[in-house]
XYZ file of C-alpha atoms in Angstrom:
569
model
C 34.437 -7.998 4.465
C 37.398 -5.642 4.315
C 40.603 -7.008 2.153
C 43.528 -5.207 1.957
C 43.425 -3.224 -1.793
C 46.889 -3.670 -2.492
C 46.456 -7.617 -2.334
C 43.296 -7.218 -4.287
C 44.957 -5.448 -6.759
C 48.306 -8.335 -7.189
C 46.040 -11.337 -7.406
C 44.040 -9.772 -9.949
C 47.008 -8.330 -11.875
C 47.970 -12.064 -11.445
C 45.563 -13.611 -12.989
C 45.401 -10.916 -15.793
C 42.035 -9.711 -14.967
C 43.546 -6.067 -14.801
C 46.909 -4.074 -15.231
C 48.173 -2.494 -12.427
C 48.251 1.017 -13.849
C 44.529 0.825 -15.039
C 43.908 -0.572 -11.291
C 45.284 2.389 -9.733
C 42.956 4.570 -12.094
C 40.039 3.143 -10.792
C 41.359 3.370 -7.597
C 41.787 7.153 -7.578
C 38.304 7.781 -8.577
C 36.257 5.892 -5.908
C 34.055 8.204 -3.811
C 32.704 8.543 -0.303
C 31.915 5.312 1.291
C 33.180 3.387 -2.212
C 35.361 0.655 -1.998
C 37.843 -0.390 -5.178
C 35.400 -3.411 -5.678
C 32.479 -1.525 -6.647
C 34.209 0.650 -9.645
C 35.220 -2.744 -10.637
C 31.888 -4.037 -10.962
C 30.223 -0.747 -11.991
C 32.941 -0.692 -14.700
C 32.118 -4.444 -15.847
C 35.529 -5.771 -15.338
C 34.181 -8.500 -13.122
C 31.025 -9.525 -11.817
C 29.868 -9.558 -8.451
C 30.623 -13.386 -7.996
C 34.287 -13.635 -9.612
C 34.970 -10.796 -6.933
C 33.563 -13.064 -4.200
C 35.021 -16.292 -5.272
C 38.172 -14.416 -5.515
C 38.045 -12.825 -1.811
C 37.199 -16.483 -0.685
C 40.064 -17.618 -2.116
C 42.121 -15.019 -0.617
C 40.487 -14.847 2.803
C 40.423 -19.335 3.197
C 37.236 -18.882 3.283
C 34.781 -21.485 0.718
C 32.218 -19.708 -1.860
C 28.906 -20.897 -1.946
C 26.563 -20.133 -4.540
C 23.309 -19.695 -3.780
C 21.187 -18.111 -6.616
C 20.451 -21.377 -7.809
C 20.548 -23.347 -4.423
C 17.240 -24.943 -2.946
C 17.415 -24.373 1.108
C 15.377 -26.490 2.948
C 12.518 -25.237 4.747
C 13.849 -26.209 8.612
C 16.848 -24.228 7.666
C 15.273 -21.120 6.536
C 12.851 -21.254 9.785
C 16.345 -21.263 11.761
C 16.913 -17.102 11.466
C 13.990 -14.778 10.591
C 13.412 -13.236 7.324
C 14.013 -9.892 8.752
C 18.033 -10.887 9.362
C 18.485 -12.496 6.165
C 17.400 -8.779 4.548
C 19.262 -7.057 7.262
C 22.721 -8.499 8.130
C 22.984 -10.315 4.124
C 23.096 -13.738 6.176
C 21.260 -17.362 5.732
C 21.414 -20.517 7.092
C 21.739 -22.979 4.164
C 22.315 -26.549 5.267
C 22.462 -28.295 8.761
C 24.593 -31.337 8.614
C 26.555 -33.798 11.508
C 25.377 -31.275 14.172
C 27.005 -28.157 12.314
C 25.381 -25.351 10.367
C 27.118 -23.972 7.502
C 26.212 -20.439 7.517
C 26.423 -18.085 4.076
C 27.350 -14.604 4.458
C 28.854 -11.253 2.605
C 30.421 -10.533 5.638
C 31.850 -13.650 7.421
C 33.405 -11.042 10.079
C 30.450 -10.225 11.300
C 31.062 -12.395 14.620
C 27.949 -10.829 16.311
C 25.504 -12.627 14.103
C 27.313 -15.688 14.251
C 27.439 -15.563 17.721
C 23.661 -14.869 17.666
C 22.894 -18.124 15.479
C 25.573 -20.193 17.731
C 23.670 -19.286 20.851
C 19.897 -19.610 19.507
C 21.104 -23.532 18.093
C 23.538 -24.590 20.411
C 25.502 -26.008 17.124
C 28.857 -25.326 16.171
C 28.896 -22.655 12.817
C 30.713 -23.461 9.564
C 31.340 -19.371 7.778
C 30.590 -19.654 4.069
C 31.313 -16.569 1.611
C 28.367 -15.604 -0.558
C 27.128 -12.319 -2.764
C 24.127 -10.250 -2.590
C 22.106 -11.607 -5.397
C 22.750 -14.775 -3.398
C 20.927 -13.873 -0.389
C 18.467 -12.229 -2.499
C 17.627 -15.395 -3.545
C 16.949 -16.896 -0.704
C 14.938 -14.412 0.177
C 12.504 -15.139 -2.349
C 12.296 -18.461 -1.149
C 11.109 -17.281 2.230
C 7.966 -16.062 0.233
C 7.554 -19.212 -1.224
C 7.799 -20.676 2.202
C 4.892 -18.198 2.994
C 2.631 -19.663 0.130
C 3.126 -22.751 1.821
C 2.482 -21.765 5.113
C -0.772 -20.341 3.906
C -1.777 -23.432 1.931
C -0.941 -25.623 4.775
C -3.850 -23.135 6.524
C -6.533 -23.634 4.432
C -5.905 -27.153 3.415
C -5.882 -28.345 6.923
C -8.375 -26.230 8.751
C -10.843 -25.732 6.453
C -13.786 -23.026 7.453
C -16.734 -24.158 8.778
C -19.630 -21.301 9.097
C -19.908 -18.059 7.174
C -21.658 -16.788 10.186
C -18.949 -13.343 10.531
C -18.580 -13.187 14.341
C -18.109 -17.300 14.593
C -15.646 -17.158 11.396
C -13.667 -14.759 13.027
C -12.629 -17.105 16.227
C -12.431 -19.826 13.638
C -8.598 -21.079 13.580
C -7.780 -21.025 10.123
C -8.937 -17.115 10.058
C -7.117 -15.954 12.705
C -3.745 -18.236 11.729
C -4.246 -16.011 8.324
C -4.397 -12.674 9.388
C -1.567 -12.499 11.905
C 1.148 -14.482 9.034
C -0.310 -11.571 6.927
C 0.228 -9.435 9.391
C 3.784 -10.875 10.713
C 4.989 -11.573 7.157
C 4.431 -7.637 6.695
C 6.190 -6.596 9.418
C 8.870 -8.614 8.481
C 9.317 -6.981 4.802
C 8.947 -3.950 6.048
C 5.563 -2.898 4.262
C 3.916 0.422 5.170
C 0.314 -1.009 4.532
C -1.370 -4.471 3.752
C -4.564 -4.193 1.520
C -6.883 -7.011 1.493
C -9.346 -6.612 -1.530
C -12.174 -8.967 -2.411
C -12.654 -10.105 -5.880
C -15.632 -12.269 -7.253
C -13.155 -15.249 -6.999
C -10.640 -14.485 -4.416
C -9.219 -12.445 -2.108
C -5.889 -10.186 -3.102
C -3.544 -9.222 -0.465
C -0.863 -6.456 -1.449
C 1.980 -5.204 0.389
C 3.343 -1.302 0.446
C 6.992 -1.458 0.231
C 9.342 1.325 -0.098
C 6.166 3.607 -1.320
C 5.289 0.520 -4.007
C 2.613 -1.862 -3.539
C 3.129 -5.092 -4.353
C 1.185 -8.308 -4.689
C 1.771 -10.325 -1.724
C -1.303 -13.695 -1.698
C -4.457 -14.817 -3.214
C -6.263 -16.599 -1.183
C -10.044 -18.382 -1.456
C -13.185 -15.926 -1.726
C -14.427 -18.416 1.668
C -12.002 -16.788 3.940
C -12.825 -12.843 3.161
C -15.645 -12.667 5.601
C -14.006 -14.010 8.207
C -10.725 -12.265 7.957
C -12.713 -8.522 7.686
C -14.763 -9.858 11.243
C -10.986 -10.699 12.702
C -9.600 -7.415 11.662
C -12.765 -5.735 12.932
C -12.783 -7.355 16.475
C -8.763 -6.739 16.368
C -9.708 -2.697 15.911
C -13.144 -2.642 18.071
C -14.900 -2.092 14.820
C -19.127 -2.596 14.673
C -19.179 -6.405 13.193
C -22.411 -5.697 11.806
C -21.850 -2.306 10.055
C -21.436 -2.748 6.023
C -22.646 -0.175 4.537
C -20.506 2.294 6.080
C -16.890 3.166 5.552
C -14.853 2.280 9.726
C -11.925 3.069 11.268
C -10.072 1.938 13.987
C -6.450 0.675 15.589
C -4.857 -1.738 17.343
C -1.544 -3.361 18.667
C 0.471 -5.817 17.423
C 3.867 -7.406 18.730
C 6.699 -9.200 16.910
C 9.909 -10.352 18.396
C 11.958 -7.498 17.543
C 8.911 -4.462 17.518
C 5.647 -3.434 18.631
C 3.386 -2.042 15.996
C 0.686 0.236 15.860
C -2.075 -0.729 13.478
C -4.396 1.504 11.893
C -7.642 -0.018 10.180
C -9.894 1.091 7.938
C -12.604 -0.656 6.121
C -14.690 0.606 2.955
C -17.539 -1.437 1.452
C -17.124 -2.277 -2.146
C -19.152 -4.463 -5.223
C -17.357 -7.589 -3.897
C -17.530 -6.748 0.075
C -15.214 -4.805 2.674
C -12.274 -3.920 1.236
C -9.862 -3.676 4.398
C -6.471 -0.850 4.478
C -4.137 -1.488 7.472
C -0.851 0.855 8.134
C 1.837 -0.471 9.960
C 3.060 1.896 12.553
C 6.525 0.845 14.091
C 6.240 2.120 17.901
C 10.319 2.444 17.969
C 11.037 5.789 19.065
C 14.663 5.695 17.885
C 13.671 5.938 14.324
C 12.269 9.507 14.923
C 15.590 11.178 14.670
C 16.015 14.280 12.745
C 19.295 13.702 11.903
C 18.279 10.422 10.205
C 15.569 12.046 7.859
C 17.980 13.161 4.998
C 18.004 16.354 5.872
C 21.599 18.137 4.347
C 23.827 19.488 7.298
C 23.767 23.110 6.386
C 19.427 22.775 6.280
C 19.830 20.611 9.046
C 21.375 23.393 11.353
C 19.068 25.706 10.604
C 16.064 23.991 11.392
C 17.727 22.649 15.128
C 17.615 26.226 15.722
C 13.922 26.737 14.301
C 12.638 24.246 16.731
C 14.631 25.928 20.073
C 12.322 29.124 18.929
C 9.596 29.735 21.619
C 6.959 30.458 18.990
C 6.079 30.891 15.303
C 4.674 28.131 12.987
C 6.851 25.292 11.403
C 4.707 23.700 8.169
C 5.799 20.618 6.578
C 3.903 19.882 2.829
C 3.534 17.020 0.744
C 1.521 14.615 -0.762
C 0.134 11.495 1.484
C 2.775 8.720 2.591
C 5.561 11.622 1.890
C 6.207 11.161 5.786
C 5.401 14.316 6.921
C 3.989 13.001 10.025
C 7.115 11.386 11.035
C 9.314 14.431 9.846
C 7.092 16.219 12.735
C 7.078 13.776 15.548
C 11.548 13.592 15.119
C 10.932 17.591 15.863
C 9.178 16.778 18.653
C 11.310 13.983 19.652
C 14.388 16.799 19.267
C 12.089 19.243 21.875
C 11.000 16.522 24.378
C 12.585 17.622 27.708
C 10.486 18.090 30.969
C 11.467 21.321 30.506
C 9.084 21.769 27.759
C 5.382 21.280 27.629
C 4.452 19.794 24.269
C 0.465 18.921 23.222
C -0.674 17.460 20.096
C -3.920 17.038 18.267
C -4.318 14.407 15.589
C -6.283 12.632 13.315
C -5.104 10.043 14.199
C -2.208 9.245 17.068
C 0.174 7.457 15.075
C 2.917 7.367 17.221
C 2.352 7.142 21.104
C 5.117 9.155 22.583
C 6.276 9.196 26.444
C 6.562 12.715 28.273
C 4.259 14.746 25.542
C 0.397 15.609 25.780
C -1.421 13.620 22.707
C -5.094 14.254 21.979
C -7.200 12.357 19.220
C -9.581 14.297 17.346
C -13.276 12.781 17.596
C -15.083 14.834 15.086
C -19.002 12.837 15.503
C -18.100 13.966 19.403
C -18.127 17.509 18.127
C -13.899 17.584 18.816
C -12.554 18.907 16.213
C -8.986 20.465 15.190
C -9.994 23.558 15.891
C -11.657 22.583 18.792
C -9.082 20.775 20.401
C -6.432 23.376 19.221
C -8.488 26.354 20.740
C -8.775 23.774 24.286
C -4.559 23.457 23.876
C -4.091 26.502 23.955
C -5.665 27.273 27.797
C -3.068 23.953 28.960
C -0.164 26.407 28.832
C 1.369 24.662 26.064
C 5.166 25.597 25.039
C 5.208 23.426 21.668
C 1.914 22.910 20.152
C 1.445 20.185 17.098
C -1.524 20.216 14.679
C -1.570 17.175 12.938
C -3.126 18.997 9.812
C -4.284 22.057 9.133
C -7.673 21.485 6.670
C -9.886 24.385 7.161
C -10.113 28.050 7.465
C -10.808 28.074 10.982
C -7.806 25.608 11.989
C -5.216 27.954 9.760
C -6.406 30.897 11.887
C -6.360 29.370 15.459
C -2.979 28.068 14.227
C -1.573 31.272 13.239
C -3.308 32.709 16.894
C -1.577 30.173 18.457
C 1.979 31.326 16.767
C 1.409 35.177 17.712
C 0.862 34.851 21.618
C 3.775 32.504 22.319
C 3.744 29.620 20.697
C 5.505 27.284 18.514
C 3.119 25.439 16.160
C 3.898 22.610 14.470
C 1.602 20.920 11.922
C 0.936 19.829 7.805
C -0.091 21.403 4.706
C -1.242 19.305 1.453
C 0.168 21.418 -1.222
C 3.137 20.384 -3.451
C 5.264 22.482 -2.737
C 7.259 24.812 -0.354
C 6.766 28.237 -1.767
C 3.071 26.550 -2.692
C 2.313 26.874 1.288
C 1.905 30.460 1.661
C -0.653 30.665 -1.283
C -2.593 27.583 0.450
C -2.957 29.550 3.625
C -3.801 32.865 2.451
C -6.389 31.067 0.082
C -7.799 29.611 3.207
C -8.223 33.443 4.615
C -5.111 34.242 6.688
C -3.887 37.706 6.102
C -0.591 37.894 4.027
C 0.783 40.250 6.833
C 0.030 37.217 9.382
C 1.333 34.554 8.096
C 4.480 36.952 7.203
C 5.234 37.685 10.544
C 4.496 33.785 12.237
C 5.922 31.411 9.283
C 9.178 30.370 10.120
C 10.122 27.165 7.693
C 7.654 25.743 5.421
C 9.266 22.502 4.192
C 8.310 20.310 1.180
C 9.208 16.388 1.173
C 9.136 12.945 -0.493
C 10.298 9.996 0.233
C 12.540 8.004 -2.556
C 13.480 4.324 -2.167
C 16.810 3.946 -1.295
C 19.409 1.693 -3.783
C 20.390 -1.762 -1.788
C 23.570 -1.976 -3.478
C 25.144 0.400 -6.521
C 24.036 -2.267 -9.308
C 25.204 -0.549 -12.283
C 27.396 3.147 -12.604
C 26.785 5.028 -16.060
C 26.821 8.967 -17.129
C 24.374 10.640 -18.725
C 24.307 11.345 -22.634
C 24.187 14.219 -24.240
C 19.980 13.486 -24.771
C 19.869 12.553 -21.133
C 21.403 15.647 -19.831
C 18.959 17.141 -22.317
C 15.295 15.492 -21.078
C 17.054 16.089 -17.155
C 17.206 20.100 -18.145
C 12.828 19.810 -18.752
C 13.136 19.138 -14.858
C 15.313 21.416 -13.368
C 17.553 24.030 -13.743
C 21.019 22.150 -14.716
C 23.391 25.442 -13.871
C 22.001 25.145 -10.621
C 22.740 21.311 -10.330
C 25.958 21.853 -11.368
C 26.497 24.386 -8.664
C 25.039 22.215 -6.416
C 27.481 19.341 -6.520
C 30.296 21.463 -6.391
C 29.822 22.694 -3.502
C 29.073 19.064 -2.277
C 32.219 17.825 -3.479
C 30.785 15.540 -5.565
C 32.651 16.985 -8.910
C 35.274 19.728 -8.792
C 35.452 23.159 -10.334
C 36.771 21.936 -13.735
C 33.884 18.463 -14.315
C 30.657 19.337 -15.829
C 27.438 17.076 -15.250
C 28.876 14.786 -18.036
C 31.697 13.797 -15.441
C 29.354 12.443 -12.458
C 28.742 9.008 -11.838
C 25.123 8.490 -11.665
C 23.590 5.124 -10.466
C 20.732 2.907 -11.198
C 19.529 -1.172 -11.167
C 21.244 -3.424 -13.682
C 18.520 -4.471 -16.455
C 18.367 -7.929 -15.527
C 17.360 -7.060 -12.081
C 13.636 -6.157 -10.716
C 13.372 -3.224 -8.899
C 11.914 -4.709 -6.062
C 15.242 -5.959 -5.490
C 17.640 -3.513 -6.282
C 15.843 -0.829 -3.791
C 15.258 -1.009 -0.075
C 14.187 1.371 2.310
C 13.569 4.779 2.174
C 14.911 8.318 2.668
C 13.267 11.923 2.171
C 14.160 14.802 0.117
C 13.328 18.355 1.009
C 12.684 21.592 -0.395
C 13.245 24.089 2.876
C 12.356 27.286 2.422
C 13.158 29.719 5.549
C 10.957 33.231 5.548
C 13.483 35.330 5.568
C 12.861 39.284 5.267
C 13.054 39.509 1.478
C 10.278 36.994 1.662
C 8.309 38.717 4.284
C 8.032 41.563 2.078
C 6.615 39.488 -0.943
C 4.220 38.180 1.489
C 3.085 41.544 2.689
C 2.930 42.608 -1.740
C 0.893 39.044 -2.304
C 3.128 38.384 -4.483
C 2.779 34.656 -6.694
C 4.208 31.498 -5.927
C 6.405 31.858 -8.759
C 8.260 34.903 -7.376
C 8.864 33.998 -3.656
C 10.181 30.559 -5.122
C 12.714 32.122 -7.073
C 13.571 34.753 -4.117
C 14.122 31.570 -1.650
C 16.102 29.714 -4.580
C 18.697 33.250 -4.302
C 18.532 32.902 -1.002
C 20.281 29.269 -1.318
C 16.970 27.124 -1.134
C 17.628 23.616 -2.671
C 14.652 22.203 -5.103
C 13.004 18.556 -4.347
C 14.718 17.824 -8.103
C 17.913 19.100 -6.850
C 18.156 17.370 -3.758
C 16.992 13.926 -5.539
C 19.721 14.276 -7.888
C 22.160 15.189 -5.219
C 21.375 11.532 -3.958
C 21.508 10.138 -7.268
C 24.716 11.286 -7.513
C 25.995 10.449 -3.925
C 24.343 6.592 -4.694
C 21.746 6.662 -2.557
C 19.043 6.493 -5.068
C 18.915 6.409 -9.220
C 17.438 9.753 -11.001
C 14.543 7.447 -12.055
C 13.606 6.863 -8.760
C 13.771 10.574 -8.302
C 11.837 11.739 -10.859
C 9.312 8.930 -10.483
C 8.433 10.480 -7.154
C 8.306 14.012 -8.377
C 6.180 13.559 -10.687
C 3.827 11.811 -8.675
């Protein structure tokens, strides 16, 4: 909720909370997208709540505190989990036919018009923090705990027969809440692990996974036969390692969901990614990509052939990084095939084609079939063998452009990876356009707590990257001017009282792109190391993974812990 800063400012030099000269000081050194109020927490002057209570006061508005506040379960079933994270709203008490409704924003007349129409009841706007809603949010998950304890204690299972277990009621009630209560926290993945006791369920969230349920040893047999129906997965195979897919709908999305099972000492152990089927998210101007790298790779894709190769290590989100390419070339104009291991994103107007390797249909098969459909964009879901690398590079030289990955951990480490694999230096010269490095680092929910780095911190952040460079770097972004050192900039990162788990939310990538310029065609040509055609594409203005993280450390968008937990990974 906006409030004018120059009444901010009086009723806090009223109270005597702050002069007006100091007020104006913090004023003149907010950044981008940084509002008066969050120096003034970042700076420990006041807490999040006085700032609340005090723009209630302000605004007519009453304060509620919720951190401490039971909700009742009928009021929490009133909006979905998914809003409370979202739009920082909850429904916290229904009395005499109203609903008092707590919110950071209470101008947000949308959502209150959503909740008005849904109940038919009149809506009473309370004020409330962050940490407030947070807190009801953690009562949602105990109001899963109780949904899944109302499960088993009511249905309880009758036959450990697999294929009757999995139609039994209690079974399937338990793996779509696990399921929808996944989908609603956003989790990547949902691992379901027998023990000799129990059965664990962990969620992926934000790249972390995190214990979700235990649940009784009795219900592990059925709920691997209900995921294996689900995916058209053998029921009687155990002793083999399956994989399959299938849909599954929420209000809001429809989800692809991809299954595999692996037998352990305690039984299947069952993986399942969440795939979101919402086209809209593959945008490349949405990946984190800086403008100036941004540009140039627009105009990388328009190319009508050479090879595009994006690197990293698994759940970096290569994969999407390639389908918002292909979302960017998708015209009728254009003729665009795929082959992948798996589909994992069904896209309208474009050629996909699953590899089926025990059919004999391999990547290399498939990509030397693509290349008789008169293809104009080609994607290779991942290049793995010697064969694949060489078709691919084919593919590039007679009027192609390829798209596809690379597991190595680095950009400048791609061009070593493919000539190791057998392609001649002087091809991959003369086809690699961009080869692209990423990782994915969770994003910060709110800027918890500002602070600069020491003199010892500046010190152990030099073992990681070049700090004359970083400098440089954030510079040119604005981010410090000509006369600030690295001491000056305002880093960010979660207060110590808070979990992490709360202070981060979504994600956003990083990249290292490095574009094969002529210099670097030349040390391709020589064979020249890693080590030298790095530093050639760092002269040429290529940004480091380190460097970019710490760019968004110092924008806000992340913490350098976050940063260099990923790196290092």
């Amino acid at each position: 909720m906006k409030i004018k800063t120059e009444k901010l400012k009086n009723y806090l030099v009223d109270i005597n909370i702050i002069t007006e000269s100091y007020f104006e000081e913090l004023k003149a050194r907010t950044g981008d997208g940084e509002s008066v109020e969050d120096v003034l927490i970042a700076e420990g002057i006041i807490t999040e709540e006085n700032i609340a209570s005090i723009k209630a006061n302000i605004l007519g508005i009453p304060f509620i505190d919720l951190d401490r506040k039971k909700i009742d379960k009928e009021c929490l079933k009133i909006i979905p989990e998914s809003m409370v994270s979202s739009q920082n709203v909850v429904v916290f008490r229904k009395k005499n036919g109203h609903l008092e409704v707590a919110m950071t924003d209470p101008d947000d007349l949308e959502t209150i018009d959503f909740i008005r129409k849904k109940t038919g009841m009149e809506i009473l706007r309370r004020l409330t923090t962050k940490s407030g809603i947070r807190s009801c949010l953690r009562q949602y998950q105990e109001s899963l705990d109780s949904e899944f304890e109302s499960i088993v204690e009511s249905e309880p299972m009758e036959t450990k027969d697999p294929e009757k277990a999995a139609e039994e009621m209690p079974v399937v009630r338990v793996v779509d809440t696990l399921i929808k209560h996944a989908a609603i926290q956003e989790a990547s993945d949902i691992h379901i692990e027998p023990q000799e006791e129990e059965v664990v369920v962990r969620y992926r969230i934000d790249g972390v996974l995190q214990e979700a349920k235990r649940l009784p040893i009795d219900l592990a047999v059925g709920m691997v036969a209900r995921i294996k129906i689900l995916a058209d997965l053998k029921l009687d195979e155990h002793r083999q390692a399956q994989d399959g897919r299938f849909k599954f709908e929420t209000k809001n999305s429809e989800y692809s969901v991809r299954v595999s099972t692996l037998p352990t000492s305690n039984g299947e152990k069952v993986a399942m990614r969440l795939l979101s089927q919402n086209e809209s998210d593959l945008d490349l101007d949405k990946l984190g990509v800086r403008n100036q790298t941004l540009e140039k790779l627009k105009r990388s894709i328009k190319k009508t052939n050479g090879i595009i190769l994006v690197t990293g290590p698994t759940g970096s989100g290569k994969t999407s990084t390639l389908y918002s390419m292909i979302e960017a070339l998708n015209t009728p104009e254009v003729n665009i095939s795929t082959i992948e291991d798996p589909i994992e994103y069904q896209i309208s107007g474009i050629n996909q084609t699953q590899v089926k390797p025990q059919a004999g249909f391999t990547f290399s098969s498939g990509l030397r079939a693509l290349v008789r459909q008169d293809p104009d964009v080609i994607m290779v879901g991942e290049i793995r063998d010697t064969e694949t690398a060489k078709l691919a590079i084919n593919a590039a030289l007679t009027g192609h452009l390829v798209l596809s990955t690379l597991h190595t951990t680095s950009s400048a480490g791609t061009i070593a990876r493919l000539i190791d694999m057998g392609v001649e230096p002087f091809l991959v010269s003369s086809t690699l356009d961009f080869a692209i490095a990423q990782r994915l680092v969770r994003r910060i929910q709110e800027r918890s707590e500002r602070h600069k780095l020491s003199d010892s911190e500046i010190e152990d952040l030099g073992k990681h990257c070049d700090l004359d460079r970083v400098v440089k770097l954030f510079r040119e972004e604005g981010v410090i001017n000509e006369e600030e050192t690295l001491k000056d900039v305002n880093f960010y990162r979660p207060r110590r009282r808070e979990k992490s788990t709360e202070v981060y939310k979504g994600r956003i990538g990083i990249f290292e792109v490095l574009e094969v310029s002529d210099k670097i065609k030349e040390l391709i040509s020589n064979r020249a190391d890693t080590h030298k055609i790095k530093q050639q594409a760092k002269k040429e203005g290529m940004t480091t993974l380190v460097e970019e993280g710490l760019l968004k450390a110092a924008q806000g968008i992340t913490s350098i812990e976050e940063v260099l937990r990923v790196i290092s990974e």
